[in-house]
């Protein structure tokens, strides 16, 4: 319908092209103003007429156009606007016949193309804290969005499992730790040792030198250093996978920084051959002052690699292995400079594709009760604790609101809705904005929340369970039944799905889908309030069931694109 409106306007206007008309087209705030409105103000200068007179002239041309057919009830002017009132029955038919297909919302545009997404990436030997949630849920959602569009997506967990911090941990373990304590307490003990090292290093600076020496041993392949490191790695990965399982997430690759440690020599060799390396007080850098950037450190004074070296090696490995169309990096905005440096070095190495293929996707901070989270200082809030707290709070609400559910149903609903409430709270916000956890909002079943969307899905499921014999594939729909304002507004939301998915992919912005899911849920609840579904008249019942079925499926798809599950009852 929108395409037809644009075509009619394009035929009637000489001074604007299709893209300009599409950009100017509006959706009126009230149904009585039509379904689409075109403002004529910008044409006043070129046509040298008052905007309202221009609107009348355009309206006359369109009403005389044979292409308008029976697609509109009427086309009229409202001041300086040309307002289009769609044929509601025809609009309903167009939307439902498209949306009833199982493939609605999917695309083949990504067929034959690969996207790598580097996300989550917690640091080994540190607990998975709430600050890691943002990169994890944003990255997982982007994976699902691009998968929906037909891309092959490689989910890469670039673990922080290499670097001087492991030298620090080895020093702390050998000085103040024990094998028994680490085996018994696992990552909790490693965290204690990590914090203790920094406390002691503030008093004794020589500990930092000792830590650097141990990491250098790791770089040289020292058996004792690598054995301790591998032990800490295994303990950490087990912890991370438990949290991912709770969140319903998986990865294709756990190739952390250590995976590239034997590939950094080639990076240094290539940079040297292309005369890009410069000595700087004993270290090796790539000078980026020409590009208004600080130098990119490649080798430290002791010859050890740094994360920038390993990131460059990772880009080259991924390009050779996956031949990606794009490689996305989902990290905090504080790493903006780091990735700008790495990407620029890749360009300077002669990789023209790096300009468009390497993309940093930054996000804001996360806090609980307004306090910034810190690992080093010991002020750690574990992600698993946040998720379990949400599950417990949802369980209390379900126990009160629906005590008739079985214990198994309550447990499943609490887990899916609780975890989903935390994920939705994060993704509803634009990723660049900071996120704060406020329990009274996160776990509410009212307002713009995950539980509200999930409850609407469960409501749709309940309605359809109570209608015997309904089958969307064989349903004989009377589209005239769906011409009332509430039905039309719901159908408009349904019709937006494909544009929403594409917009979220183009902007790398899951919040577009989260906000759409709320809009769709609100439109359905208005439809449900104003239109009885379980009525005796079969055509009305079947037609309204069809809209309910489609809404339910789209809500499920939207929640899935956000990495959130659904429950049939709650």
XYZ file of C-alpha atoms in Angstrom:
570
model
C 0.000 0.000 0.000
C 2.830 2.378 0.853
C 4.540 1.534 -2.434
C 1.349 2.370 -4.340
C 1.012 5.701 -2.491
C 4.580 6.612 -3.436
C 3.958 5.626 -7.056
C 0.805 7.772 -7.260
C 2.603 10.752 -5.725
C 5.561 10.288 -8.075
C 3.205 10.400 -11.074
C 1.641 13.632 -9.765
C 4.804 15.494 -8.676
C 7.598 16.576 -11.004
C 9.888 18.260 -8.478
C 10.657 15.267 -6.209
C 12.049 11.799 -6.902
C 10.801 8.548 -5.385
C 13.371 8.548 -2.557
C 12.433 12.097 -1.523
C 8.720 11.271 -1.603
C 9.272 8.124 0.463
C 11.265 10.061 3.049
C 8.598 12.769 3.336
C 5.612 10.408 3.584
C 4.102 10.308 7.071
C 1.763 8.117 9.061
C -0.878 10.390 10.626
C -1.186 10.349 14.423
C -4.971 9.778 14.256
C -6.960 7.309 12.100
C -9.407 10.039 11.071
C -6.530 11.724 9.218
C -5.962 8.678 7.039
C -3.358 5.959 6.765
C -0.708 7.991 4.920
C -0.159 11.737 4.632
C 2.080 13.696 2.302
C 3.097 17.233 3.416
C 3.448 19.812 0.639
C 5.384 22.537 2.452
C 8.724 21.840 0.772
C 7.136 22.210 -2.680
C 6.000 25.805 -2.039
C 9.366 27.277 -3.045
C 9.715 25.475 -6.376
C 6.050 25.545 -7.366
C 5.552 29.122 -6.123
C 2.175 28.350 -4.568
C 0.695 28.067 -1.118
C 1.144 24.532 0.309
C -2.630 23.972 0.644
C -3.132 24.839 -3.059
C -0.349 22.459 -4.028
C -2.006 19.707 -1.957
C -5.309 20.250 -3.769
C -3.594 20.129 -7.171
C -1.781 16.887 -6.349
C -4.971 15.372 -4.955
C -6.872 16.138 -8.156
C -4.184 14.511 -10.304
C -4.109 11.383 -8.148
C -7.889 11.001 -8.063
C -7.854 11.093 -11.868
C -5.114 8.436 -12.041
C -6.372 5.028 -13.214
C -3.720 3.262 -11.114
C -5.421 4.131 -7.838
C -8.128 1.519 -8.569
C -10.069 0.411 -5.513
C -7.049 0.510 -3.185
C -8.327 3.596 -1.346
C -11.612 4.543 0.220
C -10.755 8.147 -0.505
C -7.877 10.550 -1.103
C -8.416 14.099 0.124
C -6.610 17.163 1.409
C -6.302 18.321 4.993
C -4.718 21.772 4.823
C -1.251 21.351 3.306
C -1.451 17.539 3.414
C -2.658 14.956 0.902
C -4.275 12.226 2.994
C -4.751 8.647 1.825
C -7.464 6.431 3.332
C -6.781 2.812 2.450
C -9.478 0.349 1.460
C -9.435 -1.446 4.813
C -10.694 -4.810 3.544
C -8.188 -4.854 0.695
C -5.423 -3.766 3.082
C -6.334 -6.588 5.486
C -6.251 -9.123 2.660
C -2.883 -7.883 1.397
C -1.272 -8.018 4.829
C -2.731 -11.321 5.985
C -2.007 -13.200 2.768
C 1.615 -12.110 3.063
C 1.955 -12.570 6.815
C 0.274 -15.983 7.038
C 3.258 -17.501 5.205
C 5.764 -19.228 7.500
C 8.602 -17.437 5.712
C 7.240 -13.960 6.509
C 10.074 -11.814 7.862
C 12.807 -14.073 6.483
C 15.021 -13.135 3.559
C 17.545 -14.687 1.207
C 19.563 -11.478 0.790
C 22.470 -12.917 2.761
C 22.694 -16.214 0.882
C 26.302 -17.027 0.060
C 27.646 -14.345 2.410
C 29.319 -14.789 5.790
C 29.307 -12.449 8.771
C 31.641 -12.997 11.727
C 30.477 -11.595 15.057
C 33.000 -11.220 17.859
C 31.108 -10.832 21.132
C 30.819 -11.735 24.822
C 34.579 -12.357 25.186
C 34.899 -12.450 29.005
C 38.327 -12.517 30.596
C 39.507 -15.916 31.777
C 39.970 -16.259 35.543
C 37.423 -13.515 36.192
C 33.829 -14.267 36.963
C 31.208 -13.547 34.301
C 29.835 -10.340 35.800
C 26.822 -8.248 34.866
C 28.995 -5.957 32.755
C 29.487 -8.841 30.297
C 25.745 -9.131 29.694
C 25.562 -6.247 27.213
C 28.076 -7.569 24.693
C 26.607 -11.068 25.056
C 22.938 -10.228 24.495
C 23.616 -7.616 21.774
C 25.916 -9.978 19.888
C 23.523 -12.911 20.208
C 20.642 -10.798 18.903
C 22.682 -9.574 15.927
C 23.537 -13.191 15.126
C 19.848 -14.080 15.037
C 18.924 -11.001 12.969
C 21.505 -11.696 10.274
C 20.689 -15.403 10.320
C 17.049 -14.441 9.663
C 18.217 -12.500 6.602
C 19.945 -15.582 5.187
C 23.566 -14.886 6.133
C 25.922 -17.561 7.368
C 26.980 -16.259 10.774
C 30.098 -17.344 12.666
C 29.619 -16.737 16.408
C 33.051 -16.103 17.866
C 33.782 -15.838 21.581
C 37.165 -14.097 21.602
C 38.054 -14.995 25.183
C 40.475 -12.747 27.049
C 42.795 -15.650 27.793
C 46.235 -14.174 27.161
C 48.216 -11.238 28.452
C 50.088 -9.862 31.454
C 47.069 -10.386 33.722
C 47.850 -14.122 33.679
C 51.362 -13.395 34.806
C 49.797 -11.505 37.715
C 47.511 -14.422 38.514
C 50.380 -16.921 38.432
C 52.372 -14.740 40.831
C 49.379 -14.475 43.174
C 48.733 -18.224 43.017
C 52.341 -19.168 43.741
C 52.645 -16.649 46.592
C 49.272 -16.832 48.334
C 47.219 -19.616 46.753
C 46.952 -23.380 46.960
C 45.898 -26.169 44.619
C 43.281 -27.352 47.128
C 41.621 -23.924 47.394
C 41.457 -23.455 43.611
C 40.017 -26.950 43.102
C 37.420 -26.401 45.816
C 36.329 -22.831 45.050
C 37.212 -22.520 41.380
C 36.840 -19.101 39.829
C 35.878 -17.543 43.159
C 39.382 -18.282 44.419
C 40.977 -17.009 41.210
C 39.064 -13.763 41.617
C 40.274 -13.454 45.230
C 43.858 -13.943 44.105
C 43.485 -11.405 41.293
C 42.189 -8.708 43.657
C 44.851 -9.599 46.233
C 47.622 -9.182 43.667
C 46.590 -5.589 42.951
C 46.308 -4.798 46.646
C 49.833 -6.088 47.249
C 51.258 -4.538 44.057
C 50.205 -1.119 45.332
C 52.639 -1.714 48.197
C 55.357 -3.568 46.257
C 55.943 -2.454 42.644
C 58.355 -5.335 42.011
C 55.339 -7.665 41.783
C 54.452 -6.052 38.459
C 57.899 -6.923 37.067
C 57.516 -10.470 38.365
C 54.126 -10.743 36.617
C 55.554 -9.497 33.321
C 58.322 -12.081 33.595
C 55.837 -14.907 34.040
C 53.812 -13.771 31.047
C 56.994 -13.625 28.991
C 57.594 -17.243 30.008
C 54.114 -18.065 28.683
C 54.993 -16.363 25.388
C 58.187 -18.458 25.164
C 56.261 -21.692 25.794
C 57.418 -22.420 29.356
C 55.727 -25.686 30.404
C 55.013 -24.730 34.029
C 53.554 -21.335 33.084
C 51.363 -22.819 30.345
C 50.159 -25.678 32.560
C 48.949 -23.247 35.247
C 47.393 -20.994 32.595
C 45.551 -23.948 30.957
C 44.194 -25.044 34.346
C 42.808 -21.570 35.013
C 41.388 -21.479 31.470
C 39.461 -24.744 31.891
C 37.990 -23.629 35.226
C 36.837 -20.362 33.661
C 35.318 -21.863 30.511
C 33.220 -24.248 32.588
C 31.874 -21.244 34.519
C 31.103 -19.279 31.357
C 29.288 -22.169 29.692
C 27.015 -22.579 32.711
C 25.913 -18.932 32.377
C 25.458 -19.250 28.596
C 23.295 -22.333 29.113
C 21.087 -20.427 31.558
C 20.692 -17.706 28.924
C 20.017 -20.226 26.140
C 23.065 -19.162 24.093
C 25.760 -21.013 22.180
C 28.923 -20.151 20.232
C 30.511 -21.676 17.165
C 34.059 -20.883 18.293
C 35.817 -20.239 21.616
C 38.964 -18.964 19.917
C 40.406 -16.482 22.357
C 43.568 -14.406 22.234
C 45.749 -17.441 22.961
C 44.615 -19.055 19.692
C 46.507 -16.354 17.792
C 49.707 -16.315 19.822
C 51.561 -18.406 17.219
C 50.291 -16.135 14.444
C 51.634 -12.813 15.747
C 55.123 -13.421 14.335
C 53.635 -13.321 10.844
C 51.942 -10.011 11.678
C 55.248 -8.518 12.844
C 57.014 -9.878 9.748
C 54.395 -8.405 7.394
C 54.457 -5.012 9.130
C 58.268 -5.008 8.960
C 58.326 -5.924 5.269
C 55.961 -3.058 4.468
C 58.011 -0.589 6.543
C 55.163 0.136 8.915
C 56.959 -0.627 12.204
C 58.755 2.095 14.136
C 60.927 1.871 17.275
C 59.564 3.766 20.269
C 61.621 3.580 23.473
C 62.367 -0.074 22.822
C 58.843 -1.022 21.797
C 57.516 -1.534 18.249
C 54.636 0.634 17.053
C 52.746 1.649 13.937
C 52.733 5.436 13.766
C 49.174 6.640 13.085
C 49.695 10.361 13.753
C 48.892 11.065 10.092
C 45.364 9.834 10.866
C 44.997 11.774 14.131
C 45.357 8.611 16.195
C 47.724 7.507 18.912
C 50.325 4.923 17.813
C 49.274 1.280 17.654
C 51.569 -0.724 19.964
C 52.604 -4.033 18.357
C 55.427 -5.351 20.568
C 56.310 -4.338 24.120
C 59.870 -3.627 25.207
C 60.421 -7.257 26.242
C 59.239 -8.468 22.840
C 55.848 -9.674 24.083
C 52.802 -9.223 21.874
C 49.820 -7.145 22.955
C 46.112 -7.498 22.293
C 46.323 -5.232 19.225
C 48.839 -7.648 17.676
C 46.567 -10.578 18.360
C 43.518 -8.703 17.032
C 45.324 -8.031 13.754
C 46.260 -11.715 13.571
C 42.626 -12.605 14.278
C 41.330 -10.416 11.436
C 43.723 -12.025 8.969
C 42.851 -15.537 10.163
C 39.100 -14.905 9.954
C 39.327 -13.421 6.468
C 41.306 -16.414 5.195
C 39.154 -18.976 7.011
C 35.633 -17.598 6.547
C 36.035 -15.037 3.731
C 33.615 -12.817 5.617
C 31.578 -10.030 4.069
C 31.642 -8.251 7.416
C 33.342 -8.825 10.745
C 31.518 -7.201 13.655
C 33.082 -6.416 17.029
C 30.584 -5.920 19.866
C 32.495 -4.221 22.680
C 32.203 -1.209 24.975
C 32.574 2.241 23.487
C 35.757 2.733 25.533
C 37.471 0.463 22.968
C 36.616 2.748 20.060
C 40.202 3.966 19.635
C 41.646 0.458 19.878
C 39.536 -0.855 17.007
C 40.063 2.293 14.941
C 43.807 1.628 15.250
C 43.527 -2.063 14.369
C 41.280 -1.373 11.374
C 43.609 1.374 10.118
C 46.617 -0.943 10.370
C 44.720 -3.526 8.321
C 44.108 -0.863 5.658
C 47.777 0.182 5.668
C 48.714 -3.452 5.035
C 46.923 -3.091 1.693
C 43.548 -4.617 2.566
C 41.045 -2.357 0.811
C 38.158 -4.497 2.050
C 38.938 -3.463 5.638
C 37.317 -0.036 5.129
C 33.816 -1.456 4.760
C 34.090 -4.939 6.259
C 35.477 -4.294 9.748
C 32.879 -2.720 12.015
C 33.058 -1.820 15.697
C 29.651 -1.910 17.402
C 29.993 0.014 20.683
C 27.605 0.070 23.620
C 27.180 2.024 26.853
C 27.861 1.057 30.439
C 25.700 -1.120 32.666
C 24.989 -0.370 36.301
C 22.915 -1.603 39.211
C 21.336 1.132 41.321
C 23.470 3.666 39.478
C 26.858 2.257 40.568
C 29.470 1.486 37.918
C 30.677 -2.110 38.173
C 34.338 -2.891 38.776
C 36.248 -6.177 38.701
C 39.634 -5.040 39.967
C 38.238 -3.370 43.059
C 36.267 -6.454 44.042
C 32.870 -4.753 43.628
C 31.610 -7.612 41.468
C 27.991 -8.412 40.698
C 27.802 -11.760 38.962
C 25.608 -12.126 35.898
C 24.348 -15.459 37.179
C 23.162 -13.811 40.404
C 21.274 -11.141 38.429
C 19.581 -13.791 36.277
C 18.630 -15.958 39.250
C 17.276 -12.955 41.130
C 15.066 -12.135 38.128
C 13.877 -15.757 37.985
C 12.973 -15.677 41.690
C 11.070 -12.403 41.364
C 9.076 -13.698 38.381
C 8.336 -16.907 40.302
C 6.800 -14.884 43.145
C 4.525 -13.084 40.681
C 3.474 -16.328 38.951
C 2.752 -18.012 42.303
C 0.433 -15.131 43.144
C -1.246 -14.647 39.757
C -1.548 -18.233 38.522
C -1.279 -20.740 41.396
C -3.009 -23.468 39.322
C 0.068 -24.081 37.162
C 2.032 -27.235 37.937
C 5.414 -26.972 39.648
C 7.111 -27.866 36.365
C 5.177 -25.168 34.475
C 5.987 -22.556 37.125
C 9.678 -23.453 37.056
C 9.892 -23.268 33.268
C 7.912 -20.027 33.023
C 9.950 -18.384 35.792
C 13.227 -19.278 34.117
C 12.234 -18.197 30.592
C 10.437 -15.015 31.651
C 13.022 -14.119 34.311
C 16.024 -14.448 31.998
C 14.031 -12.813 29.199
C 13.185 -9.833 31.403
C 16.882 -9.069 31.934
C 17.735 -9.474 28.237
C 14.767 -7.371 27.095
C 15.619 -4.576 29.543
C 19.051 -4.357 27.974
C 17.980 -4.582 24.334
C 15.026 -2.182 24.632
C 17.566 0.593 25.150
C 19.607 1.893 22.242
C 22.899 0.073 22.623
C 25.002 3.241 22.860
C 23.056 4.379 25.939
C 23.901 3.313 29.475
C 21.629 0.706 31.054
C 20.547 0.542 34.676
C 18.888 -2.424 36.375
C 15.739 -1.438 38.238
C 13.888 -4.495 39.428
C 10.472 -2.857 39.735
C 10.613 -2.097 36.000
C 12.444 -5.144 34.645
C 10.058 -7.746 36.104
C 6.827 -5.798 35.577
C 4.115 -7.373 33.449
C 2.923 -3.911 32.470
C 4.557 -1.261 30.324
C 7.444 -1.583 27.900
C 8.975 -4.754 29.325
C 9.863 -8.282 28.331
C 7.252 -9.902 30.612
C 4.559 -7.711 29.003
C 5.472 -8.973 25.522
C 5.788 -12.573 26.731
C 2.435 -12.343 28.509
C 0.809 -11.064 25.312
C 2.236 -14.093 23.484
C 0.797 -16.397 26.171
C -2.567 -14.619 25.866
C -2.609 -15.271 22.111
C -1.755 -18.927 22.781
C -4.586 -19.215 25.310
C -7.113 -17.725 22.863
C -6.117 -20.141 20.097
C -6.174 -23.162 22.454
C -9.813 -22.415 23.227
C -10.905 -22.218 19.564
C -11.587 -25.711 18.242
C -10.590 -26.603 14.703
C -8.802 -23.388 13.724
C -6.174 -23.885 11.014
C -4.440 -20.855 9.501
C -3.713 -22.746 6.273
C -7.342 -23.589 5.547
C -8.991 -20.604 7.257
C -11.683 -18.915 5.135
C -11.124 -15.286 6.130
C -13.695 -12.538 5.671
C -11.480 -9.483 5.325
C -14.356 -7.051 5.752
C -14.524 -8.213 9.388
C -11.061 -6.714 9.886
C -11.821 -3.171 8.741
C -12.463 -1.614 12.164
C -9.857 0.839 13.545
C -8.356 -1.559 16.104
C -7.926 -4.303 13.497
C -6.428 -1.878 10.977
C -3.918 -0.528 13.484
C -2.852 -4.067 14.400
C -2.485 -4.994 10.728
C -0.338 -1.909 10.184
C 2.028 -3.159 12.883
C 2.095 -6.636 11.345
C 2.896 -5.064 7.972
C 5.998 -3.350 9.427
C 7.882 -6.550 10.307
C 10.107 -6.860 7.242
C 11.136 -3.194 7.362
C 11.848 -3.513 11.084
C 14.182 -6.488 10.638
C 16.062 -4.764 7.833
C 16.377 -1.537 9.831
C 17.731 -3.385 12.865
C 20.350 -5.082 10.652
C 21.375 -1.888 8.858
C 21.802 -0.035 12.164
C 23.159 -3.033 14.125
C 20.461 -2.087 16.611
C 18.370 -4.806 18.358
C 16.356 -2.100 20.158
C 14.461 -1.543 16.880
C 12.998 -5.044 17.234
C 12.426 -4.776 20.992
C 10.442 -1.557 20.592
C 8.499 -3.007 17.667
C 7.573 -6.038 19.805
C 6.082 -3.685 22.421
C 4.182 -1.747 19.727
C 2.792 -4.983 18.307
C 1.788 -6.284 21.751
C 0.040 -3.012 22.575
C -1.815 -3.014 19.239
C -2.953 -6.594 19.807
C -4.194 -5.876 23.322
C -6.265 -2.965 22.007
C -7.619 -5.251 19.273
C -8.434 -7.919 21.877
C -10.205 -5.402 24.126
C -12.399 -4.038 21.329
C -13.096 -7.258 19.415
C -14.477 -10.436 20.962
C -12.836 -13.424 19.327
C -14.761 -16.431 20.682
C -18.068 -15.436 19.046
C -20.701 -17.741 17.539
C -20.514 -16.347 14.010
C -17.868 -18.494 12.330
C -16.525 -15.978 9.794
C -15.912 -13.368 12.484
C -14.341 -15.933 14.817
C -12.062 -17.400 12.133
C -11.011 -14.000 10.780
C -10.061 -12.666 14.204
C -8.311 -15.935 15.037
C -6.197 -15.502 11.908
C -4.975 -12.106 13.101
C -4.314 -13.560 16.574
C -2.348 -16.461 15.097
C -0.184 -14.155 12.968
C 0.412 -11.791 15.892
C 1.434 -14.698 18.103
C 3.910 -15.993 15.550
C 5.474 -12.558 14.983
C 5.786 -11.972 18.739
C 7.546 -15.329 19.006
C 9.853 -14.437 16.106
C 10.671 -11.028 17.603
C 11.461 -12.518 20.999
C 13.616 -15.152 19.319
C 15.493 -12.429 17.418
C 16.247 -10.889 20.802
C 17.407 -14.219 22.217
C 14.339 -14.614 24.444
C 12.089 -17.655 24.797
C 8.300 -17.939 25.022
C 5.929 -19.810 27.319
C 2.414 -20.928 26.479
C 1.080 -20.249 29.980
C 2.183 -18.054 32.859
